[in-house]
mmCIF file of C-alpha atoms in Angstrom:
data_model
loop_
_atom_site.group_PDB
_atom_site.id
_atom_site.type_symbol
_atom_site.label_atom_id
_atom_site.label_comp_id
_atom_site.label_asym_id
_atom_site.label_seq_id
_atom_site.Cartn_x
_atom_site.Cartn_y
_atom_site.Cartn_z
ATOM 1 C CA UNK D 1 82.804 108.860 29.809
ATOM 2 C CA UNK D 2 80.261 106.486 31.734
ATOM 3 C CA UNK D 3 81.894 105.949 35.019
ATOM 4 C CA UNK D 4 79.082 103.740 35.701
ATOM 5 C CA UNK D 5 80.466 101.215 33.352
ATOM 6 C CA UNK D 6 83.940 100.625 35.459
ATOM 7 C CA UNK D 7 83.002 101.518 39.172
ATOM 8 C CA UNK D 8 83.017 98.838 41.390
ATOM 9 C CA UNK D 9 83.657 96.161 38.588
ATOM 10 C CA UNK D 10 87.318 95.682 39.282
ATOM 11 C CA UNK D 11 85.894 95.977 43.499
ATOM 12 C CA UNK D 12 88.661 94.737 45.416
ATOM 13 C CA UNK D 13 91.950 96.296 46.659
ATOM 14 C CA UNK D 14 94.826 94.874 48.316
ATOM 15 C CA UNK D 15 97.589 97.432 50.008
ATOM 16 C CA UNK D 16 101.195 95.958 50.892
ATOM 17 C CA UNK D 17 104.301 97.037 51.911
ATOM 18 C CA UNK D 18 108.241 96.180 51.089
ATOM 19 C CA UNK D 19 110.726 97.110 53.070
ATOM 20 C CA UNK D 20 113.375 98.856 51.010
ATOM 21 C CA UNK D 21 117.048 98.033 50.827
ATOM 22 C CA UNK D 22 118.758 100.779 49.151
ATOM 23 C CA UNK D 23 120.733 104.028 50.120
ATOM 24 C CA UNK D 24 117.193 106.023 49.870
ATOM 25 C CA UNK D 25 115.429 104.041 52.455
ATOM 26 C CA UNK D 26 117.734 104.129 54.910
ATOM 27 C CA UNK D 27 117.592 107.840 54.365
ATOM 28 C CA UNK D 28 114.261 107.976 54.083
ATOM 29 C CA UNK D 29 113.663 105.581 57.270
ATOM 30 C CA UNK D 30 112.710 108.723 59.892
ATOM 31 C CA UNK D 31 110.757 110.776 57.505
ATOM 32 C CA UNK D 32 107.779 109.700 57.547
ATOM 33 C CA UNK D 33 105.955 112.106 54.795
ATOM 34 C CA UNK D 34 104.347 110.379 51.891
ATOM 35 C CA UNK D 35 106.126 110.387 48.368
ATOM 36 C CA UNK D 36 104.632 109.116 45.667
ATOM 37 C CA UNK D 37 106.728 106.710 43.458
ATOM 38 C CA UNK D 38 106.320 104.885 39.891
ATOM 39 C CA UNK D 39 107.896 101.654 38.927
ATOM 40 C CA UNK D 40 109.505 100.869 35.619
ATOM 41 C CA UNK D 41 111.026 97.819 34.121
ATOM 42 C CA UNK D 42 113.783 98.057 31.894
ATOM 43 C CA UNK D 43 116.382 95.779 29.981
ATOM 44 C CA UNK D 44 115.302 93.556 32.609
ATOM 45 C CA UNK D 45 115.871 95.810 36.074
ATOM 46 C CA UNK D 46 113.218 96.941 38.164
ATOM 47 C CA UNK D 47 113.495 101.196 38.724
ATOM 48 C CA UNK D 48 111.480 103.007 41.666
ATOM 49 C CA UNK D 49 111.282 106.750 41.090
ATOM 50 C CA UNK D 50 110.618 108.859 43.859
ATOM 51 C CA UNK D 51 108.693 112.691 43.391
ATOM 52 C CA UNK D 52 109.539 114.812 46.629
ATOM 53 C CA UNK D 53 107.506 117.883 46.720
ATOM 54 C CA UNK D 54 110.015 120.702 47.136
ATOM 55 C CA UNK D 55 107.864 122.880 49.836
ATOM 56 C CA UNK D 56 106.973 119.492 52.052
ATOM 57 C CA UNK D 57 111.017 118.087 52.497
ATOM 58 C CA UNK D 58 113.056 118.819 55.116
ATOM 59 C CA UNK D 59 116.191 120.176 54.822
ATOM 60 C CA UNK D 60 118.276 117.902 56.405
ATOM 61 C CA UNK D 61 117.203 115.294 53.975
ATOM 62 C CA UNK D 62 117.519 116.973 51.375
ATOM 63 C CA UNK D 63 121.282 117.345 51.956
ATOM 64 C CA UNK D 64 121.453 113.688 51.788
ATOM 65 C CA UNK D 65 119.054 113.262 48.583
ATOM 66 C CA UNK D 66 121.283 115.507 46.516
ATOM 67 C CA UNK D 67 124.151 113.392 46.792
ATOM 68 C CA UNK D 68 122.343 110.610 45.269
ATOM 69 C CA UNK D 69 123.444 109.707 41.369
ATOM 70 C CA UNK D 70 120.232 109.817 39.950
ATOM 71 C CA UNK D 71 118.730 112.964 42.378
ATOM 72 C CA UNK D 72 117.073 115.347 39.655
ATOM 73 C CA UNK D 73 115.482 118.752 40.383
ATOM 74 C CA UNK D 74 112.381 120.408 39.001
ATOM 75 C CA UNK D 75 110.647 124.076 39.441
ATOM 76 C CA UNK D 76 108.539 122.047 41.815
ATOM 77 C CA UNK D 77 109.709 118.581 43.186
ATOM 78 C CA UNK D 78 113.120 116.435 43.619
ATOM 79 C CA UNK D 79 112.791 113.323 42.207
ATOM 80 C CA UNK D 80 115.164 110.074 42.518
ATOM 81 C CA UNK D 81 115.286 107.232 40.287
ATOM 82 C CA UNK D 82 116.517 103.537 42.480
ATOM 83 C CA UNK D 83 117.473 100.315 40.884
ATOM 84 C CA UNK D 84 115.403 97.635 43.379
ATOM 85 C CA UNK D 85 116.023 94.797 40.941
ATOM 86 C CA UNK D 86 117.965 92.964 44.096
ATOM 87 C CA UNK D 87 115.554 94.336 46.481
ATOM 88 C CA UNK D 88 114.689 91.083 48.983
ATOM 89 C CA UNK D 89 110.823 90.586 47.757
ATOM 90 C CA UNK D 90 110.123 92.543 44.536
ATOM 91 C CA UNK D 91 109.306 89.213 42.691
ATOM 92 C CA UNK D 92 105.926 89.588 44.402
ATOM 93 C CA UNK D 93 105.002 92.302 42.059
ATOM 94 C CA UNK D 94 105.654 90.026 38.834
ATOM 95 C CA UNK D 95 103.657 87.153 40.234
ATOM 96 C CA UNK D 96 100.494 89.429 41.713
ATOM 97 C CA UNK D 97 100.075 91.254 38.218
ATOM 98 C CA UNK D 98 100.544 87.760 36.708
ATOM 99 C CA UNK D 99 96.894 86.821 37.585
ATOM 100 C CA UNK D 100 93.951 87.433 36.191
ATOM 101 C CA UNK D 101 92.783 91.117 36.460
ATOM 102 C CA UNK D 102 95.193 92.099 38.969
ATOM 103 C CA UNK D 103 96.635 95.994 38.150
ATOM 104 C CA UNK D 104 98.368 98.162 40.055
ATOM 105 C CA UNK D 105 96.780 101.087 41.403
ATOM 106 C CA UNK D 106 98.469 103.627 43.812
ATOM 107 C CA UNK D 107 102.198 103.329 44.813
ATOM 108 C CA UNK D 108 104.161 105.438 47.251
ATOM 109 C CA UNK D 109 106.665 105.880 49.618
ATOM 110 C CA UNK D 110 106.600 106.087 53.301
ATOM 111 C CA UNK D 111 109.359 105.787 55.954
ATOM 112 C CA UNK D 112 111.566 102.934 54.794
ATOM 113 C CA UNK D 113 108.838 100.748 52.936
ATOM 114 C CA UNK D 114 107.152 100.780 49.404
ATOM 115 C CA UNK D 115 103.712 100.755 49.785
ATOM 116 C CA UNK D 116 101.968 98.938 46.495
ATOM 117 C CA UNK D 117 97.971 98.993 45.834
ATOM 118 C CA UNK D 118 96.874 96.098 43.486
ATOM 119 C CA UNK D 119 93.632 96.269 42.121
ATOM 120 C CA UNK D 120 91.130 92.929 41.017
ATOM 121 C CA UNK D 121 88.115 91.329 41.041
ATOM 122 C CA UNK D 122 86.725 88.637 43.709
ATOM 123 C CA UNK D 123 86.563 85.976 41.830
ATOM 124 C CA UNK D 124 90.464 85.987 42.182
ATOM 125 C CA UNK D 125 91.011 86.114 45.965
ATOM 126 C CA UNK D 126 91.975 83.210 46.546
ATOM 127 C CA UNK D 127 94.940 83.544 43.419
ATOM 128 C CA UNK D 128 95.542 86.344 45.307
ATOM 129 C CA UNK D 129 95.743 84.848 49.379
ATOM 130 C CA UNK D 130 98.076 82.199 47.672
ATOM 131 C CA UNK D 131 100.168 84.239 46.344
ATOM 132 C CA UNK D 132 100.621 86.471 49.421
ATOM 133 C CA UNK D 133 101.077 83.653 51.849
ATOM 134 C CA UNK D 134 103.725 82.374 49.883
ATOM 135 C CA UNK D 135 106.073 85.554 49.748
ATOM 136 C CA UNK D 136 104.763 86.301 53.260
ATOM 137 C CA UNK D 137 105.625 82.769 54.864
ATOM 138 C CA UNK D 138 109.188 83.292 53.245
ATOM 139 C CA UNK D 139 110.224 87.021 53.301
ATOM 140 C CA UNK D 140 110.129 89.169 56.443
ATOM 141 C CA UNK D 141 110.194 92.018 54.944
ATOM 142 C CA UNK D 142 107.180 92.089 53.515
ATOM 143 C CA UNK D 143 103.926 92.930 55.031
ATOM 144 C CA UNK D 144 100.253 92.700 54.146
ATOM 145 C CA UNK D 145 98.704 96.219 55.124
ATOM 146 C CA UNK D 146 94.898 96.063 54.353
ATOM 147 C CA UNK D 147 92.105 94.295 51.770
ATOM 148 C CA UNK D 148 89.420 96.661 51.224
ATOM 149 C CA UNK D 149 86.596 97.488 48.518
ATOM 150 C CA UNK D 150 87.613 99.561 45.633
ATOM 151 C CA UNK D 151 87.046 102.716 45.673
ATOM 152 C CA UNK D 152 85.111 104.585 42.337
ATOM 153 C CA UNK D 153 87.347 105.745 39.772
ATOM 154 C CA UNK D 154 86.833 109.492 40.574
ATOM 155 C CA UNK D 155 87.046 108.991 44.476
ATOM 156 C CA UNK D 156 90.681 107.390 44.031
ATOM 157 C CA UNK D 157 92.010 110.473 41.567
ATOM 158 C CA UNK D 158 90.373 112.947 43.974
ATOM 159 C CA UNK D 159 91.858 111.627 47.014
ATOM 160 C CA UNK D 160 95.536 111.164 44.858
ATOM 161 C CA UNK D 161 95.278 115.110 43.876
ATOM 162 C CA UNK D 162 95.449 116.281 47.363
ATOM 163 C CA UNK D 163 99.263 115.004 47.359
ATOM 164 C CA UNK D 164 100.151 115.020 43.497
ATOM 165 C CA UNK D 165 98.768 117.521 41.327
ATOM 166 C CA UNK D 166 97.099 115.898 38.183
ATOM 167 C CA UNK D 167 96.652 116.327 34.832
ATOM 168 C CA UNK D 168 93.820 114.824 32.336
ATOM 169 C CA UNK D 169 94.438 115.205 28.883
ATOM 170 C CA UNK D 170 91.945 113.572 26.623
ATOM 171 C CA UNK D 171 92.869 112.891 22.502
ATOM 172 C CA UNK D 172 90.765 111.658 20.339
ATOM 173 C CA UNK D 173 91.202 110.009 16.390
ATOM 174 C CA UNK D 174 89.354 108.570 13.906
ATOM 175 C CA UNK D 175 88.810 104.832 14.643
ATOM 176 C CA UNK D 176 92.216 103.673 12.830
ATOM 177 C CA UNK D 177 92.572 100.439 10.969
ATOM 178 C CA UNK D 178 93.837 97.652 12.694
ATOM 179 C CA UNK D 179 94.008 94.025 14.040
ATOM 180 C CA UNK D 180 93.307 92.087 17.340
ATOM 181 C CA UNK D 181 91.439 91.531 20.578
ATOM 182 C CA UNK D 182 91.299 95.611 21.601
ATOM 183 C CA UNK D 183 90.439 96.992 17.705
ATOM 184 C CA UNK D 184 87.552 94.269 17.151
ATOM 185 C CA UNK D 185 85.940 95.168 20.721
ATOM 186 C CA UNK D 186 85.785 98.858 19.370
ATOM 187 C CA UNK D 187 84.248 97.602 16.373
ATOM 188 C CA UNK D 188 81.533 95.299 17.593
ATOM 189 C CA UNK D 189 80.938 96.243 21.050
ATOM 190 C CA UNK D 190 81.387 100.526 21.079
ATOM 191 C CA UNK D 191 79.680 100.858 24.284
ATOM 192 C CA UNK D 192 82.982 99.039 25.861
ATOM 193 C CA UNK D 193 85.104 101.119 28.291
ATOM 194 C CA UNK D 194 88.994 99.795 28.052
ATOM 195 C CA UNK D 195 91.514 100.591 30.853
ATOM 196 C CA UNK D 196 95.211 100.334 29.732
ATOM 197 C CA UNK D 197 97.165 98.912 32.957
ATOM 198 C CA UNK D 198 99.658 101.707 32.298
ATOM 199 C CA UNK D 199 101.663 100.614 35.336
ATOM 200 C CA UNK D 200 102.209 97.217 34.051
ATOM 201 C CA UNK D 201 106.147 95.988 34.709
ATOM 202 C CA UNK D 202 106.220 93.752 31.336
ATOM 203 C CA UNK D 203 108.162 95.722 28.419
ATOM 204 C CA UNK D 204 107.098 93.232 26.175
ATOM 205 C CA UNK D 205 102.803 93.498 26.252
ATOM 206 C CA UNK D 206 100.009 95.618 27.905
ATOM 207 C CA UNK D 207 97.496 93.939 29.875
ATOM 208 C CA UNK D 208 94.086 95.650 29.094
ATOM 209 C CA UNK D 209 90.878 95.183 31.292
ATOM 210 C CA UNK D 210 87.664 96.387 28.983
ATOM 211 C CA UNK D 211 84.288 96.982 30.728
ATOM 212 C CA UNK D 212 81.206 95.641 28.692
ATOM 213 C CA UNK D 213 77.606 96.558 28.668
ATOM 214 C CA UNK D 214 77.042 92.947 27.155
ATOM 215 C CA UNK D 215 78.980 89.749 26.696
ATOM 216 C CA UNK D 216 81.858 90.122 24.343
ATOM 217 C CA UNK D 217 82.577 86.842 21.655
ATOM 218 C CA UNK D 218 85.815 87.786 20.111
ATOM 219 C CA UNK D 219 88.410 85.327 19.998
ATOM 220 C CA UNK D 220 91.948 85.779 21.831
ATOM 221 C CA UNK D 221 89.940 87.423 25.192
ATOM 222 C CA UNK D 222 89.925 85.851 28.685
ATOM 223 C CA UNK D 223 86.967 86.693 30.688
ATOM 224 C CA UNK D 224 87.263 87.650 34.409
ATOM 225 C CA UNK D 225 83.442 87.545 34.850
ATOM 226 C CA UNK D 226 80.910 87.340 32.524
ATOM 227 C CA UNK D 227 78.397 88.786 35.430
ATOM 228 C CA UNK D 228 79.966 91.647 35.152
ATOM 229 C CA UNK D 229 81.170 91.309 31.626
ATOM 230 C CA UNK D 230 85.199 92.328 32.206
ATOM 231 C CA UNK D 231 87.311 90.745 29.761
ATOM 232 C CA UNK D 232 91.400 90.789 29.601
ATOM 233 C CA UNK D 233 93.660 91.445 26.476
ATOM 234 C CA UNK D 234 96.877 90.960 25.985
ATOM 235 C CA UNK D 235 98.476 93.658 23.378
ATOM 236 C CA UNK D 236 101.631 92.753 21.867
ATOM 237 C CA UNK D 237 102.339 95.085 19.026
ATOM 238 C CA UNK D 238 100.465 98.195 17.520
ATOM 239 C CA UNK D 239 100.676 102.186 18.147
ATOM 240 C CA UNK D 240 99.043 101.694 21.448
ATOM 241 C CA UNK D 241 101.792 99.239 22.419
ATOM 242 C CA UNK D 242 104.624 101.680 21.064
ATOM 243 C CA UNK D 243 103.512 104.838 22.766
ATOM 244 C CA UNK D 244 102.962 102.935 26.118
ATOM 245 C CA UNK D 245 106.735 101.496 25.404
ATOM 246 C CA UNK D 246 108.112 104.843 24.615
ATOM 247 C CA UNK D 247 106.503 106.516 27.607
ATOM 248 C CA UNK D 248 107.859 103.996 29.917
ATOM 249 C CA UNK D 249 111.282 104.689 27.750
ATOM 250 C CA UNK D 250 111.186 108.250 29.019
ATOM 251 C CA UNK D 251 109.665 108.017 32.812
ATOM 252 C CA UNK D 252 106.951 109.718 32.218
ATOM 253 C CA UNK D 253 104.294 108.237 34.758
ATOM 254 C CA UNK D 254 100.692 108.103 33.796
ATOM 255 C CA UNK D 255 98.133 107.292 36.359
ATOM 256 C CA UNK D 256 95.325 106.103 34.576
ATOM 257 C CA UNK D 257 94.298 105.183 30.491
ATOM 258 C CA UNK D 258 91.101 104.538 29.082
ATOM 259 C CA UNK D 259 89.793 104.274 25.719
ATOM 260 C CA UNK D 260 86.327 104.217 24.334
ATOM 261 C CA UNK D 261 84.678 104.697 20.895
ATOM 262 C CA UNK D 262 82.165 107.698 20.538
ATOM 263 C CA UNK D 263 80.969 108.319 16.947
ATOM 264 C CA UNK D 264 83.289 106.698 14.855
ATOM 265 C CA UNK D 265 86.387 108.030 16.919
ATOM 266 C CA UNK D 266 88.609 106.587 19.514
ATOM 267 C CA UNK D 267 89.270 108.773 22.465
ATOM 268 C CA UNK D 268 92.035 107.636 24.900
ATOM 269 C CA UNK D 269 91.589 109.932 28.462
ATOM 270 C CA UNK D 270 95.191 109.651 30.012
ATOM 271 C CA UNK D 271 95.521 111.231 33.784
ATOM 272 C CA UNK D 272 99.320 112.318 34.558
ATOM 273 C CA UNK D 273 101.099 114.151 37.310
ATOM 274 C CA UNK D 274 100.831 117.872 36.210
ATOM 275 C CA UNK D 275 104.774 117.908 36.566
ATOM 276 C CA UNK D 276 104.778 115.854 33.481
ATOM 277 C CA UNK D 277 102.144 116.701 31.177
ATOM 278 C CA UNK D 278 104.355 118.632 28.531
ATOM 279 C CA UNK D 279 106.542 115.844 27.971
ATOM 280 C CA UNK D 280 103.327 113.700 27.133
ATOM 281 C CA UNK D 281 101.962 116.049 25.016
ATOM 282 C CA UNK D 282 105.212 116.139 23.137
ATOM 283 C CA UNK D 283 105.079 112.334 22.813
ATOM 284 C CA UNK D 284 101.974 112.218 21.581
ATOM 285 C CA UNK D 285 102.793 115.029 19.139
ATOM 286 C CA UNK D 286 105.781 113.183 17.854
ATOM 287 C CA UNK D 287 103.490 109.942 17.296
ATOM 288 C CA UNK D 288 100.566 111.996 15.426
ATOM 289 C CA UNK D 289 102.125 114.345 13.370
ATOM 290 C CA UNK D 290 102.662 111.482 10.728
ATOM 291 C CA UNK D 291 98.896 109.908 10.652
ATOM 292 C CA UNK D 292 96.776 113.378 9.916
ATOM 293 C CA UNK D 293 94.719 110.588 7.698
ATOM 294 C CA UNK D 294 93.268 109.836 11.111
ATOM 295 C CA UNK D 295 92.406 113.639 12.107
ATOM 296 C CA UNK D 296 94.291 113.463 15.962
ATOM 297 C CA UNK D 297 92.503 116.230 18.192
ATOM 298 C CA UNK D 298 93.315 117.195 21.460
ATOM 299 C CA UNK D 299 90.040 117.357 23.011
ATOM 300 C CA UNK D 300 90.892 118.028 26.949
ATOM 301 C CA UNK D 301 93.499 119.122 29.024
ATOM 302 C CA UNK D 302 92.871 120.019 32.222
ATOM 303 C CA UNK D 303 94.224 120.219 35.286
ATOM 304 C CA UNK D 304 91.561 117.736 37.693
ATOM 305 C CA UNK D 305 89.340 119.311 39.140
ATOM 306 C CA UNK D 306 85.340 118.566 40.233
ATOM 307 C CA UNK D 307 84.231 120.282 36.656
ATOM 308 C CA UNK D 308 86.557 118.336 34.631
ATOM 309 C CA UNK D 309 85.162 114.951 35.116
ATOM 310 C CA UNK D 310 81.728 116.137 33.391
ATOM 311 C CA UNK D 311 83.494 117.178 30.308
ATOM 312 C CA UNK D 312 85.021 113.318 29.829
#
């Protein structure tokens, strides 16, 4: 993969804070170790889920975890899933990812706040200011932490494997037949990276940022900047739309997804906590083992590491 083609594109990153309302944060209000947590929407409720490494939590919360409904235990980590649909401020998150290249990076957990990185280019700062002075003005309990540049794609997943081990798996299939925005890009413009905003809230489309070497003329594509040639697509049905759906389904967080076209094949580089990369691979399994026609490989999967990212 050319890294070269997304770094610094999407250069902008804006890091708030919510102050949680639920039986975990008032637990989790002395403790302040970092936890890294994944939002989900579903049948119209927002879900946190929490991952506590087992060798980093004190005891005496963990006697208080456990009694939590949802607590669930793994060879390495406790992990707690937390309805925040009623959480004072959480509409934020709809109406940030609402604008125009705005994704959401990292997300974690820290004291008694959620702690949300959104990603997106200049040209929308001031979409973005509005936005946050308007919850801000209204809702004490949010908090604007920092706005910084972005950092490169590899420089965020190395600093995120120091507290959450990673996994990259990398498939790859021959370029299947299909219709819309994302399929004719592929087509016509092969040298275009795509990044799949994986932790997008909506259960009903994927928003899709794809990196150009050259301006794309497709119809059904917004641009974000035709200097740096980032367009954003909207997918509302296909197999990319029902894996990401059935992931989501099943909690299985992914961190990153991009796709690009090398020789006639579509390869789709998916980075996952290590925790959960056999339940992806059995996903994926379950979605390929009825479209041989298109000759799925597994090309990489690796735990991350500095040698992995010049096998991509």
């Amino acid at each position: 993969m050319n890294f070269n083609t997304i770094d610094h594109k999407i250069d902008r990153r804006c890091l708030i804070s919510i102050r949680g309302e639920d039986e975990i944060f008032e637990i989790m209000k002395e403790n302040m170790q970092k936890y890294n947590v994944f939002l989900y929407k579903n049948e119209g409720k927002m879900f946190l889920q929490v991952y506590i490494e087992k060798k980093s939590f004190a005891p005496r919360f963990f006697s208080m975890i456990k009694l939590i409904s949802t607590f669930r235990e793994t060879e390495n980590y406790y992990s707690v899933m937390v309805d925040i649909t009623e959480n004072s401020g959480v509409g934020i998150i709809k109406e940030l990812l609402s604008i125009r290249s705005i994704t959401l990076g990292e997300t974690y957990l820290l004291g008694n706040r959620i702690y949300l990185t959104f990603k997106y280019h200049h040209d929308y700062s001031i979409s973005l200011t509005t936005t946050l002075i308007k919850w801000i003005d209204r809702k004490e309990n949010i908090r604007l932490e920092n706005i910084r540049h972005s950092r490169t794609f590899i420089e965020g997943m190395t600093l995120l494997v120091k507290s959450l081990p990673l996994t990259v798996i990398q498939t790859s299939t021959i370029m299947p037949e299909g219709h819309g925005p994302l399929y004719e890009i592929a087509r016509q413009y092969p040298e275009t990276v795509t990044e799949v905003d994986v932790r997008s809230m909506s259960i009903t489309s994927i928003k899709c940022l794809s990196y150009a070497q050259q301006k794309i003329e497709i119809p059904d594509i917004s641009t974000v900047s035709n200097r740096d040639f980032i367009y954003e697509t909207i997918e509302l049905s296909g197999s990319l739309m029902d894996r990401v759906l059935k992931l989501n389904e099943l909690r299985i967080p992914r961190l990153a997804t991009m796709l690009e076209l090398k020789n006639g094949r579509l390869f789709n580089t998916t980075i996952v906590p290590s925790e959960n990369s056999d339940e992806y691979i059995g996903i994926y399994s379950k979605f390929m083992k009825n479209v041989s026609q298109y000759d799925p490989r597994i090309e990489i999967y690796s735990n991350i590491n500095e040698k992995v990212w010049s096998m991509l």
